[in-house]
Short mmCIF file of C-alpha atoms in Angstrom, two decimals:
data_model
loop_
_atom_site.label_atom_id
_atom_site.label_comp_id
_atom_site.label_asym_id
_atom_site.label_seq_id
_atom_site.Cartn_x
_atom_site.Cartn_y
_atom_site.Cartn_z
CA MET E 1 0.25 0.09 0.05
CA ALA E 2 1.49 3.14 -1.12
CA LEU E 3 1.36 6.23 1.23
CA THR E 4 0.37 9.79 -0.53
CA SER E 5 1.24 13.09 0.78
CA ARG E 6 -1.67 15.51 2.02
CA ASN E 7 -0.55 18.13 -0.97
CA GLU E 8 -1.04 15.38 -3.57
CA GLY E 9 -4.84 16.16 -3.63
CA LYS E 10 -4.25 19.84 -3.66
CA ASP E 11 -1.79 19.72 -6.43
CA ARG E 12 -4.01 17.36 -8.20
CA HIS E 13 -6.67 19.99 -7.91
CA VAL E 14 -4.34 22.68 -9.56
CA ALA E 15 -3.27 20.60 -12.12
CA GLU E 16 -7.13 19.53 -13.17
CA SER E 17 -8.35 23.20 -13.08
CA THR E 18 -10.85 23.52 -15.92
CA PRO E 19 -13.61 25.97 -16.87
CA GLU E 20 -16.08 23.65 -15.09
CA THR E 21 -13.96 23.73 -12.19
CA HIS E 22 -13.84 27.59 -11.99
CA VAL E 23 -17.75 27.65 -12.25
CA ILE E 24 -17.93 25.24 -9.25
CA ASP E 25 -15.48 27.59 -7.36
CA TYR E 26 -17.44 30.73 -8.25
CA ARG E 27 -20.81 29.20 -7.28
CA ALA E 28 -19.05 27.75 -3.91
CA ALA E 29 -17.44 31.67 -3.39
CA GLU E 30 -21.21 32.80 -3.54
CA GLN E 31 -22.40 30.30 -1.07
CA LEU E 32 -19.46 31.38 1.21
CA LEU E 33 -20.24 34.82 0.81
CA ALA E 34 -23.96 34.30 1.71
CA ALA E 35 -22.71 32.26 4.61
CA ARG E 36 -20.58 35.06 5.70
CA ASP E 37 -17.14 33.55 5.22
CA PRO E 38 -15.92 36.24 2.65
CA ARG E 39 -12.36 35.25 3.08
CA GLY E 40 -13.03 31.79 2.22
CA ALA E 41 -14.86 33.30 -0.99
CA VAL E 42 -11.82 35.54 -1.81
CA LYS E 43 -9.70 32.50 -1.73
CA LEU E 44 -11.86 30.49 -4.22
CA LEU E 45 -12.15 33.61 -6.31
CA ASP E 46 -8.29 34.04 -6.60
CA SER E 47 -7.88 31.01 -8.62
CA VAL E 48 -10.90 31.78 -10.79
CA ILE E 49 -9.67 35.37 -11.57
CA ALA E 50 -6.04 34.00 -12.12
CA ALA E 51 -7.48 31.87 -14.95
CA HIS E 52 -10.01 34.34 -16.12
CA PRO E 53 -8.94 37.78 -15.27
CA GLU E 54 -11.40 39.13 -17.80
CA ASN E 55 -14.28 37.60 -15.92
CA THR E 56 -16.17 40.59 -14.54
CA ALA E 57 -18.92 38.72 -12.44
CA ALA E 58 -16.02 36.98 -10.66
CA ARG E 59 -14.27 40.15 -10.09
CA LEU E 60 -17.45 41.87 -8.70
CA LEU E 61 -18.24 39.02 -6.53
CA ARG E 62 -14.59 39.32 -5.05
CA ALA E 63 -14.78 43.04 -4.51
CA ARG E 64 -17.92 42.25 -2.51
CA ALA E 65 -16.09 39.63 -0.40
CA PHE E 66 -13.47 42.07 0.14
CA PHE E 67 -15.91 44.66 1.42
CA ALA E 68 -17.39 42.18 3.76
CA ALA E 69 -14.18 41.28 5.02
CA ALA E 70 -13.51 45.13 5.58
CA GLN E 71 -10.73 44.83 3.25
CA LEU E 72 -11.75 48.24 1.70
CA ARG E 73 -8.76 49.18 -0.28
CA SER E 74 -8.89 45.86 -2.30
CA ALA E 75 -12.64 46.25 -2.53
CA GLU E 76 -12.27 49.72 -3.91
CA LEU E 77 -9.71 48.49 -6.49
CA GLU E 78 -11.92 45.67 -7.74
CA PHE E 79 -15.02 47.65 -7.96
CA GLN E 80 -12.88 50.29 -10.07
CA LEU E 81 -11.54 47.49 -12.26
CA VAL E 82 -15.32 46.62 -12.85
CA LEU E 83 -16.60 49.96 -13.76
CA GLU E 84 -13.33 50.44 -16.05
CA ARG E 85 -15.05 47.55 -17.96
CA GLU E 86 -18.63 48.25 -17.33
CA PRO E 87 -18.98 51.97 -16.71
CA ASP E 88 -23.02 51.52 -16.71
CA ASN E 89 -22.95 48.91 -13.92
CA ALA E 90 -25.25 50.67 -11.25
CA PHE E 91 -24.62 48.05 -8.67
CA ALA E 92 -20.77 48.49 -8.92
CA HIS E 93 -21.07 52.28 -8.80
CA PHE E 94 -23.44 51.96 -5.44
CA ALA E 95 -21.11 49.31 -3.74
CA LEU E 96 -17.79 51.44 -4.53
CA ALA E 97 -19.96 54.43 -2.90
CA ARG E 98 -20.55 52.33 0.21
CA THR E 99 -17.03 51.45 0.14
CA TYR E 100 -15.91 55.15 -0.17
CA GLU E 101 -18.34 55.93 2.62
CA ARG E 102 -16.80 53.27 5.13
CA GLU E 103 -13.44 55.02 4.06
CA ALA E 104 -14.89 58.31 5.32
CA ARG E 105 -14.56 59.56 1.73
CA PRO E 106 -17.95 61.45 1.39
CA ASP E 107 -17.38 63.49 -2.02
CA GLN E 108 -16.41 60.28 -3.77
CA ALA E 109 -19.21 58.43 -2.14
CA LYS E 110 -21.77 60.93 -3.32
CA ARG E 111 -20.84 60.83 -6.94
CA HIS E 112 -20.96 57.12 -7.09
CA PHE E 113 -24.54 57.00 -5.36
CA ARG E 114 -25.80 59.56 -7.70
CA LEU E 115 -24.32 57.73 -10.71
CA ALA E 116 -25.93 54.68 -9.55
CA ALA E 117 -29.22 56.25 -9.22
CA ALA E 118 -29.13 57.69 -12.66
CA LEU E 119 -28.23 54.45 -14.13
CA ASP E 120 -30.82 52.36 -12.22
CA PRO E 121 -33.61 54.69 -10.26
CA LYS E 122 -34.23 51.84 -7.38
CA PRO E 123 -35.35 53.34 -4.11
CA GLU E 124 -32.39 52.28 -2.25
CA TYR E 125 -29.87 54.02 -4.70
CA LEU E 126 -31.98 57.03 -4.95
CA ALA E 127 -32.11 57.65 -1.23
CA ALA E 128 -28.50 56.97 -0.93
CA ALA E 129 -27.85 59.50 -3.58
CA ARG E 130 -29.60 62.21 -1.50
CA PHE E 131 -30.68 64.34 -4.39
CA ASP E 132 -32.88 66.48 -2.24
CA ASP E 133 -29.75 67.73 -0.15
CA GLU E 134 -29.12 70.12 -3.01
CA THR E 135 -32.35 72.11 -2.98
CA GLY E 136 -33.36 71.33 0.39
CA THR E 137 -36.38 69.86 -0.44
CA ALA E 138 -37.44 66.48 -1.47
CA ARG E 139 -37.99 66.03 -5.46
CA ASP E 140 -41.41 64.60 -6.78
CA ALA E 141 -40.64 61.27 -8.64
#
């Protein structure tokens, strides 16, 4: 009976990395984030993004995981990268604004809250944009 090292299974997983395993890792990362394990989600997404750096969905999920793990600078960079590729992504603008808000950068936050609301007038985005702050009165929708 041959003994195998514990790392052999890990090495095999890396060697057998396929588009299918990346999808599985992405879905598992979604589950980890939902289960409040953002660091575990980031670890899974690192390999997905290494193999598919152009995958905006994976980058957006990793940005959310960084945000949830309070790794704000990393979250900021990922959200910015998503927005370079998809400047009309309202959620990415909103999430970047929340990141700026947590970093005590209100001017940058306000800009992205307003962009999010302009791109997608969800009540949550409109409330965060605080368009009524400019005039002192709420605008009729």
